[in-house]
Amino acid sequence: MTTPTVTLNDGLVLPQIGLGTYKLTGDDGIASIVGAIHEGYRLIDTATRYNNEGEVGKAIAASGVPREEIIVTTKLRGSAHGFDETMAAFELSRQTLGLDYIDLYLIHWPNPSVNRYLDSWQAMIELKDDGLAKSIGVCNFTEEFLSKIIDATGVVPSVNQIELHPYFPQAQMRAFHAQHGIQTESWSPLGKTEELRNEKVITDLAQARGVTPAQLILRWHTQLGAIPLPKSADRGRQMSNLHSFDFDLSPEELDVISGLERGRLWGGDPNTHEEM
Ligand SMILES: NC(=O)c1ccc[n+]([C@@H]2O[C@H](COP(=O)([O-])OP(=O)(O)OC[C@H]3O[C@@H](n4cnc5c(N)ncnc54)[C@H](OP(=O)(O)O)[C@@H]3O)[C@@H](O)[C@H]2O)c1
């Protein structure tokens, strides 16, 4: 199986599904990530705040897969906003990962009360110009925050990684992204708990297709044009999540799934949520 790819606005090519690594820590975490790479994952999503950049670096080295074949994403934490702080935080992440460069470097949260995300974005532009970050983007940015950094610098983020799942389909943000050439990535794509996977709409459609509820939800993401980042510690579930491209949902079925909409699940409103 070849995973479909997406080309970002700066030319970097990403597989259309990646491995979320939140909570994959220690030796078990390393083993899980190595297993995922061996299953075929080539996009790995970590963050300084996950305290597992070291594990991700070790897993990549242990996998035997050439480093340049793996897209590594990490994220700038809120306590390091500011130009110099971003430069220092990036260097620390690079060293912890044990990598010469980072493929995709993202601002983790805008933290508008701190109001230094623009300084961080300017530092990230320099990191990209220096070739240390191949691609730069953001997470959890609203239209307002995106417009502010684009208007100030002329540099459009390659990615905005947002909470996205059938309970929170984010049609307006996705339309804004499409209009500006920003790739949507979906965090908590499975809604994190089993509640979403147990929805009758999901289980009925999955059963009719002969796929798992998780595969059905992931196909909804990819047909919307997003890149889902499901986390699984289990190799079997990692494998089945990755192999979720060989069936298609009709436009009506996509709409039925989006009809589960009820809003954010964890109250992470970027206008007010602070994460340091
Ligand atoms: N940028 C941000 O602000 C932000 C915020 C949150 C998350 N993220 C990223 O998004 C990634 C994914 O989000 P998430 O970890 O919150 O939630 P998620 O991927 O929606 O769900 C993960 C949960 O689903 C289970 N699972 C995975 N595949 C399954 C399957 N096929 N069948 C049954 N259960 C399955 C996992 O358990 P097992 O491990 O036991 O399989 C785990 O409990 C994170 O790891 C992180 O990389 C980013």
PDB file of N, CA and C in Angstrom, residues 191-224:
ATOM      1  N   GLY A 191     -11.511  11.663  18.118  1.00  0.00           N
ATOM      2  CA  GLY A 191     -12.263  12.170  19.267  1.00  0.00           C
ATOM      3  C   GLY A 191     -11.752  11.620  20.589  1.00  0.00           C
ATOM      4  N   LYS A 192     -10.587  11.012  20.548  1.00  0.00           N
ATOM      5  CA  LYS A 192      -9.835  10.557  21.719  1.00  0.00           C
ATOM      6  C   LYS A 192     -10.476   9.391  22.477  1.00  0.00           C
ATOM      7  N   THR A 193     -11.766   9.448  22.763  1.00  0.00           N
ATOM      8  CA  THR A 193     -12.394   8.357  23.537  1.00  0.00           C
ATOM      9  C   THR A 193     -13.226   7.473  22.604  1.00  0.00           C
ATOM     10  N   GLU A 194     -13.809   6.407  23.180  1.00  0.00           N
ATOM     11  CA  GLU A 194     -14.575   5.483  22.330  1.00  0.00           C
ATOM     12  C   GLU A 194     -15.954   6.034  21.963  1.00  0.00           C
ATOM     13  N   GLU A 195     -16.345   7.141  22.585  1.00  0.00           N
ATOM     14  CA  GLU A 195     -17.709   7.644  22.364  1.00  0.00           C
ATOM     15  C   GLU A 195     -18.006   7.844  20.877  1.00  0.00           C
ATOM     16  N   LEU A 196     -17.098   8.498  20.181  1.00  0.00           N
ATOM     17  CA  LEU A 196     -17.322   8.766  18.754  1.00  0.00           C
ATOM     18  C   LEU A 196     -17.350   7.463  17.946  1.00  0.00           C
ATOM     19  N   ARG A 197     -16.436   6.557  18.266  1.00  0.00           N
ATOM     20  CA  ARG A 197     -16.375   5.297  17.519  1.00  0.00           C
ATOM     21  C   ARG A 197     -17.630   4.461  17.744  1.00  0.00           C
ATOM     22  N   ASN A 198     -18.347   4.718  18.846  1.00  0.00           N
ATOM     23  CA  ASN A 198     -19.565   3.959  19.146  1.00  0.00           C
ATOM     24  C   ASN A 198     -20.838   4.620  18.640  1.00  0.00           C
ATOM     25  N   GLU A 199     -20.747   5.771  18.016  1.00  0.00           N
ATOM     26  CA  GLU A 199     -21.941   6.432  17.478  1.00  0.00           C
ATOM     27  C   GLU A 199     -22.593   5.521  16.431  1.00  0.00           C
ATOM     28  N   LYS A 200     -23.911   5.424  16.470  1.00  0.00           N
ATOM     29  CA  LYS A 200     -24.614   4.505  15.561  1.00  0.00           C
ATOM     30  C   LYS A 200     -24.342   4.854  14.089  1.00  0.00           C
ATOM     31  N   VAL A 201     -24.330   6.157  13.797  1.00  0.00           N
ATOM     32  CA  VAL A 201     -24.037   6.592  12.428  1.00  0.00           C
ATOM     33  C   VAL A 201     -22.704   6.009  11.949  1.00  0.00           C
ATOM     34  N   ILE A 202     -21.734   6.012  12.852  1.00  0.00           N
ATOM     35  CA  ILE A 202     -20.385   5.534  12.507  1.00  0.00           C
ATOM     36  C   ILE A 202     -20.373   4.008  12.408  1.00  0.00           C
ATOM     37  N   THR A 203     -20.949   3.344  13.399  1.00  0.00           N
ATOM     38  CA  THR A 203     -20.877   1.870  13.392  1.00  0.00           C
ATOM     39  C   THR A 203     -21.689   1.288  12.225  1.00  0.00           C
ATOM     40  N   ASP A 204     -22.835   1.902  11.903  1.00  0.00           N
ATOM     41  CA  ASP A 204     -23.639   1.400  10.780  1.00  0.00           C
ATOM     42  C   ASP A 204     -22.882   1.524   9.456  1.00  0.00           C
ATOM     43  N   LEU A 205     -22.302   2.710   9.232  1.00  0.00           N
ATOM     44  CA  LEU A 205     -21.578   2.912   7.964  1.00  0.00           C
ATOM     45  C   LEU A 205     -20.340   2.018   7.895  1.00  0.00           C
ATOM     46  N   ALA A 206     -19.667   1.850   9.044  1.00  0.00           N
ATOM     47  CA  ALA A 206     -18.460   1.019   9.062  1.00  0.00           C
ATOM     48  C   ALA A 206     -18.819  -0.436   8.753  1.00  0.00           C
ATOM     49  N   GLN A 207     -19.910  -0.885   9.370  1.00  0.00           N
ATOM     50  CA  GLN A 207     -20.332  -2.272   9.154  1.00  0.00           C
ATOM     51  C   GLN A 207     -20.693  -2.502   7.684  1.00  0.00           C
ATOM     52  N   ALA A 208     -21.402  -1.523   7.109  1.00  0.00           N
ATOM     53  CA  ALA A 208     -21.803  -1.655   5.694  1.00  0.00           C
ATOM     54  C   ALA A 208     -20.578  -1.727   4.773  1.00  0.00           C
ATOM     55  N   ARG A 209     -19.502  -1.064   5.149  1.00  0.00           N
ATOM     56  CA  ARG A 209     -18.288  -1.050   4.336  1.00  0.00           C
ATOM     57  C   ARG A 209     -17.334  -2.197   4.667  1.00  0.00           C
ATOM     58  N   GLY A 210     -17.566  -2.855   5.802  1.00  0.00           N
ATOM     59  CA  GLY A 210     -16.615  -3.883   6.238  1.00  0.00           C
ATOM     60  C   GLY A 210     -15.311  -3.286   6.733  1.00  0.00           C
ATOM     61  N   VAL A 211     -15.391  -2.074   7.328  1.00  0.00           N
ATOM     62  CA  VAL A 211     -14.193  -1.434   7.887  1.00  0.00           C
ATOM     63  C   VAL A 211     -14.443  -1.166   9.368  1.00  0.00           C
ATOM     64  N   THR A 212     -13.392  -0.764  10.088  1.00  0.00           N
ATOM     65  CA  THR A 212     -13.582  -0.456  11.510  1.00  0.00           C
ATOM     66  C   THR A 212     -14.124   0.976  11.646  1.00  0.00           C
ATOM     67  N   PRO A 213     -14.776   1.269  12.779  1.00  0.00           N
ATOM     68  CA  PRO A 213     -15.230   2.647  13.002  1.00  0.00           C
ATOM     69  C   PRO A 213     -14.080   3.659  12.869  1.00  0.00           C
ATOM     70  N   ALA A 214     -12.901   3.308  13.378  1.00  0.00           N
ATOM     71  CA  ALA A 214     -11.768   4.250  13.289  1.00  0.00           C
ATOM     72  C   ALA A 214     -11.387   4.480  11.819  1.00  0.00           C
ATOM     73  N   GLN A 215     -11.377   3.399  11.021  1.00  0.00           N
ATOM     74  CA  GLN A 215     -11.048   3.573   9.593  1.00  0.00           C
ATOM     75  C   GLN A 215     -12.072   4.490   8.918  1.00  0.00           C
ATOM     76  N   LEU A 216     -13.343   4.300   9.279  1.00  0.00           N
ATOM     77  CA  LEU A 216     -14.386   5.122   8.674  1.00  0.00           C
ATOM     78  C   LEU A 216     -14.179   6.599   9.015  1.00  0.00           C
ATOM     79  N   ILE A 217     -13.872   6.871  10.276  1.00  0.00           N
ATOM     80  CA  ILE A 217     -13.672   8.269  10.705  1.00  0.00           C
ATOM     81  C   ILE A 217     -12.439   8.853  10.010  1.00  0.00           C
ATOM     82  N   LEU A 218     -11.390   8.062   9.901  1.00  0.00           N
ATOM     83  CA  LEU A 218     -10.165   8.575   9.272  1.00  0.00           C
ATOM     84  C   LEU A 218     -10.382   8.863   7.789  1.00  0.00           C
ATOM     85  N   ARG A 219     -11.227   8.043   7.136  1.00  0.00           N
ATOM     86  CA  ARG A 219     -11.525   8.295   5.716  1.00  0.00           C
ATOM     87  C   ARG A 219     -12.338   9.581   5.562  1.00  0.00           C
ATOM     88  N   TRP A 220     -13.205   9.848   6.523  1.00  0.00           N
ATOM     89  CA  TRP A 220     -13.943  11.126   6.527  1.00  0.00           C
ATOM     90  C   TRP A 220     -12.934  12.285   6.530  1.00  0.00           C
ATOM     91  N   HIS A 221     -11.916  12.197   7.382  1.00  0.00           N
ATOM     92  CA  HIS A 221     -10.891  13.258   7.422  1.00  0.00           C
ATOM     93  C   HIS A 221     -10.198  13.413   6.074  1.00  0.00           C
ATOM     94  N   THR A 222      -9.742  12.274   5.535  1.00  0.00           N
ATOM     95  CA  THR A 222      -8.913  12.395   4.328  1.00  0.00           C
ATOM     96  C   THR A 222      -9.757  12.830   3.132  1.00  0.00           C
ATOM     97  N   GLN A 223     -11.031  12.426   3.091  1.00  0.00           N
ATOM     98  CA  GLN A 223     -11.875  12.910   1.980  1.00  0.00           C
ATOM     99  C   GLN A 223     -12.221  14.387   2.142  1.00  0.00           C
ATOM    100  N   LEU A 224     -12.149  14.910   3.361  1.00  0.00           N
ATOM    101  CA  LEU A 224     -12.312  16.356   3.544  1.00  0.00           C
ATOM    102  C   LEU A 224     -11.025  17.102   3.178  1.00  0.00           C
TER     103      LEU A 224
END
